[in-house]
PDB file of C-alpha atoms in Angstrom:
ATOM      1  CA  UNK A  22      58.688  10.415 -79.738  1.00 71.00           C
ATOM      2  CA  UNK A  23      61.426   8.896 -77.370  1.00 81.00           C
ATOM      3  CA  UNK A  24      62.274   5.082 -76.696  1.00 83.00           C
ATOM      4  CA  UNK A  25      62.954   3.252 -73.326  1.00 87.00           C
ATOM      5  CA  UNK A  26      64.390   0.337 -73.662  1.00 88.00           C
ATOM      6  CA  UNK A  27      62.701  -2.445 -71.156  1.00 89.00           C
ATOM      7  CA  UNK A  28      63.473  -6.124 -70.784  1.00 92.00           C
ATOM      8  CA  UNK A  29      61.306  -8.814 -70.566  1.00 94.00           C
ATOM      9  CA  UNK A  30      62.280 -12.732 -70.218  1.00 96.00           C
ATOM     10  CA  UNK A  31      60.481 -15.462 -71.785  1.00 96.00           C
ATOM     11  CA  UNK A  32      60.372 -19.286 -70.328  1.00 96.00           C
ATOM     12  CA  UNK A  33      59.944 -21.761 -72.580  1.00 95.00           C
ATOM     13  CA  UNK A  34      59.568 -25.399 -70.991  1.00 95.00           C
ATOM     14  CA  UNK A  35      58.628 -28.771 -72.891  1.00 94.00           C
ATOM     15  CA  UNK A  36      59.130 -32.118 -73.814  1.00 91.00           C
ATOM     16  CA  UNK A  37      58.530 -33.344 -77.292  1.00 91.00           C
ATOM     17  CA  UNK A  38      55.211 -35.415 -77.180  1.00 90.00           C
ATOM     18  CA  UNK A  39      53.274 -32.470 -75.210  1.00 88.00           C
ATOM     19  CA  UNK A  40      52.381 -28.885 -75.198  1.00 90.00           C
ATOM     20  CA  UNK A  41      55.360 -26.553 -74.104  1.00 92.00           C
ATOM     21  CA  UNK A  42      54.536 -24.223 -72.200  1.00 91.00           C
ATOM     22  CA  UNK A  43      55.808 -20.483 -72.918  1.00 95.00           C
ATOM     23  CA  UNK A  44      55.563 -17.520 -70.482  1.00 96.00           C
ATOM     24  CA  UNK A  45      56.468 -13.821 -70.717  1.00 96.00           C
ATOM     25  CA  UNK A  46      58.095 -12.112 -67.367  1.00 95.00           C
ATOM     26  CA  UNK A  47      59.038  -8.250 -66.253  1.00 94.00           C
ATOM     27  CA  UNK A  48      61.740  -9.974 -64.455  1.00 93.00           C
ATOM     28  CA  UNK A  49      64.281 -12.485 -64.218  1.00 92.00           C
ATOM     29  CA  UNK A  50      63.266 -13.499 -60.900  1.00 92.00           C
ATOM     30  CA  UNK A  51      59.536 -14.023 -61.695  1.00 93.00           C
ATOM     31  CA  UNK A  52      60.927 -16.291 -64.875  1.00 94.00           C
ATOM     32  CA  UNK A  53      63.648 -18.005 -62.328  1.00 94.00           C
ATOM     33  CA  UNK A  54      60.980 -19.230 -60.298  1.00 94.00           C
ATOM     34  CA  UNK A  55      58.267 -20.410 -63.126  1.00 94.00           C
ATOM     35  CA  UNK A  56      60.787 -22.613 -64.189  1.00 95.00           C
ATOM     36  CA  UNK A  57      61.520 -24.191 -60.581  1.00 94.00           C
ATOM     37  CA  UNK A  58      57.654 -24.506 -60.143  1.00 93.00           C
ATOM     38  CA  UNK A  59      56.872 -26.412 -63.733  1.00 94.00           C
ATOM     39  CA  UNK A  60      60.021 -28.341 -62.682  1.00 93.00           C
ATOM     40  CA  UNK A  61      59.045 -29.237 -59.691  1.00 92.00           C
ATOM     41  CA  UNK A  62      55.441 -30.168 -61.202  1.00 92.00           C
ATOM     42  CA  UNK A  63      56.795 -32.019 -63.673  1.00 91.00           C
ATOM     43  CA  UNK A  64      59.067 -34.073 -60.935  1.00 89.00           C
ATOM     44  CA  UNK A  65      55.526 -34.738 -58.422  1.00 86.00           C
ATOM     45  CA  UNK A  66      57.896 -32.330 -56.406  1.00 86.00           C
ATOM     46  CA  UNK A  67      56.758 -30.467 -53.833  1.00 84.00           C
ATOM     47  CA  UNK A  68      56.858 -26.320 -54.107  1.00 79.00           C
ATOM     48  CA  UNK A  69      59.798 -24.325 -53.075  1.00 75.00           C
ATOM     49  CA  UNK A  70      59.626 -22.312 -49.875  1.00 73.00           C
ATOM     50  CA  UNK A  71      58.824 -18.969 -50.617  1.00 70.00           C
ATOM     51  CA  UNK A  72      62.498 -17.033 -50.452  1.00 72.00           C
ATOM     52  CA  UNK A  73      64.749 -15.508 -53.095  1.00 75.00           C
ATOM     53  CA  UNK A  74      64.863 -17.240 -56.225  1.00 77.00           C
ATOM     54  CA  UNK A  75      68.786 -18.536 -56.732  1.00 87.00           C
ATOM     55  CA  UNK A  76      69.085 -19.168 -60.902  1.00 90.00           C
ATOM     56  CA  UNK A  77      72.170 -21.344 -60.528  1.00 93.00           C
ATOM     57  CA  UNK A  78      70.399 -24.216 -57.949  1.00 91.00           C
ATOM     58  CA  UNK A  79      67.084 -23.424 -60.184  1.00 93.00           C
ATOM     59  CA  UNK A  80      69.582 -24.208 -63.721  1.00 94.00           C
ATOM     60  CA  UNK A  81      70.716 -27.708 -61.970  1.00 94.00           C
ATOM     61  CA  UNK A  82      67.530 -28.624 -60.966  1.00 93.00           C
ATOM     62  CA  UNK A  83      66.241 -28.018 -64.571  1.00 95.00           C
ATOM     63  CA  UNK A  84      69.349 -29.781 -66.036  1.00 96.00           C
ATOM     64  CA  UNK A  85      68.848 -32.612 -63.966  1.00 95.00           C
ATOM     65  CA  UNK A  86      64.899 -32.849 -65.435  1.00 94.00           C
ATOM     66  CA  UNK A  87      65.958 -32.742 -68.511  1.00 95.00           C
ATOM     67  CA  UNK A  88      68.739 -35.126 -67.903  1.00 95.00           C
ATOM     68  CA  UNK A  89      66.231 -37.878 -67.063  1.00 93.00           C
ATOM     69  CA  UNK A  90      65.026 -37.609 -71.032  1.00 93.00           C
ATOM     70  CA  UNK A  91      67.347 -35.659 -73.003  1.00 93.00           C
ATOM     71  CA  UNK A  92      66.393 -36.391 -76.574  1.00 94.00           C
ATOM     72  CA  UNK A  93      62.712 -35.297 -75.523  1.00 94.00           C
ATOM     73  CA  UNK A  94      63.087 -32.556 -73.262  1.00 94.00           C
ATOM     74  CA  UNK A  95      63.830 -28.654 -72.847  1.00 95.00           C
ATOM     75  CA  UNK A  96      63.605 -25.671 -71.023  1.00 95.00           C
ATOM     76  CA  UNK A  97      65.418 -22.097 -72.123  1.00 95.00           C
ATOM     77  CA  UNK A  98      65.319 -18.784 -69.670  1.00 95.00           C
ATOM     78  CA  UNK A  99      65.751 -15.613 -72.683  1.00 94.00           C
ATOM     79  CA  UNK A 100      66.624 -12.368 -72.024  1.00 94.00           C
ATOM     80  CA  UNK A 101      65.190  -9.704 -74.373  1.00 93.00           C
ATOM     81  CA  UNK A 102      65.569  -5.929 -74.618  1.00 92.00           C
ATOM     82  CA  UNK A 103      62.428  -3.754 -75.814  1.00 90.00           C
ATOM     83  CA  UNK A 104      62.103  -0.459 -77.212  1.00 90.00           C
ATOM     84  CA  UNK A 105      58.777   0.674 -75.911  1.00 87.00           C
ATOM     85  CA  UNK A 106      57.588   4.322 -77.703  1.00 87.00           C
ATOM     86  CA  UNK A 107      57.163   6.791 -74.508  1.00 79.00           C
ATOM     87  CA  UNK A 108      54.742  10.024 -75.674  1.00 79.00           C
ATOM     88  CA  UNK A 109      56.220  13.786 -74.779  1.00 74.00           C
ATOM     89  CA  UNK A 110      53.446  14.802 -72.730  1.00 73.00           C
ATOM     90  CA  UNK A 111      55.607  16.060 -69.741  1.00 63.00           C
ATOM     91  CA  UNK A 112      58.573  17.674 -71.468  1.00 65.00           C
ATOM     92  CA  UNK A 113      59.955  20.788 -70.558  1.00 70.00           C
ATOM     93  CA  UNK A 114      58.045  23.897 -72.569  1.00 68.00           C
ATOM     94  CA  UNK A 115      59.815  25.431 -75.810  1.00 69.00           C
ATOM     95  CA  UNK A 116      60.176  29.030 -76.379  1.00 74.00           C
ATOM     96  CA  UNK A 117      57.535  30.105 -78.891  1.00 71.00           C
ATOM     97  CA  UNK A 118      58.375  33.193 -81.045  1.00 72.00           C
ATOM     98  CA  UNK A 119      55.838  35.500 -80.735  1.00 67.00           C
ATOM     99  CA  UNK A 120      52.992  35.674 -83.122  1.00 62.00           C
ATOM    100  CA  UNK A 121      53.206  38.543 -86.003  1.00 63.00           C
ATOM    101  CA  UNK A 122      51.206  41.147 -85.571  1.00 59.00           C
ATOM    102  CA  UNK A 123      49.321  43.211 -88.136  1.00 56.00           C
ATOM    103  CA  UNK A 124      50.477  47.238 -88.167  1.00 52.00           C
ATOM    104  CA  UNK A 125      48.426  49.344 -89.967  1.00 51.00           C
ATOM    105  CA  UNK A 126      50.887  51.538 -92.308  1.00 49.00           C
ATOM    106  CA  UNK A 127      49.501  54.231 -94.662  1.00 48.00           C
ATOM    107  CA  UNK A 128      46.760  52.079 -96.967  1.00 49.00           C
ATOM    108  CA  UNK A 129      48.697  48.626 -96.849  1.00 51.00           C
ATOM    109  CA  UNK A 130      48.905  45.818 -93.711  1.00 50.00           C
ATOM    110  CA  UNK A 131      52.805  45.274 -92.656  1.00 48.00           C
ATOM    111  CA  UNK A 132      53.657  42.072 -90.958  1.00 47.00           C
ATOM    112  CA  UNK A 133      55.826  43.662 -87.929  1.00 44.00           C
TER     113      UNK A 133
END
């Protein structure tokens, strides 16, 4: 069995006297922007504009959250590499030796 290595980025964002809430993306861009929306939830912002997500302005506006309460709150964007097990169902074909056959010689069987 072969491996493919896939990554997949979790978001975890709290502060210390609630729940935190963790999430599990395919991509970075899907966990960039779950942090700018519980941000901006957690601010009584209003939502982003849909648009490409830009991690640096999404990092300051975090920073700045947790800035406001520093001892209490956190947010972390992680990176993580996965080997996922892929069956062999579509590999190329390997020669197969033919079968022995059975050759009738004088009173005994020879494997030929």
């Amino acid at each position: 069995m072969s491996y493919e290595m896939v990554s997949a980025y979790t978001l975890l964002v709290g502060q210390t006297d609630g729940e935190p809430t963790v999430s599990v993306h395919t991509t970075a861009d899907d966990a960039w922007r779950t942090l700018d929306r519980e941000v901006r939830e957690r601010c009584g912002m209003r939502p982003r504009p849909r648009r490409r997500a830009d991690a640096d302005a999404i990092a300051r506006l975090a920073n700045a959250w947790r800035a406001g309460d520093p001892e209490s709150r956190y947010w972390n964007v992680t990176t993580h590499r996965l080997p996922i097990p892929v069956p062999e169902i579509a590999r190329r074909p390997v020669p197969v030796e033919p079968a022995p056959s059975l050759v009738r010689a004088t009173s005994r069987w020879i494997f030929g």
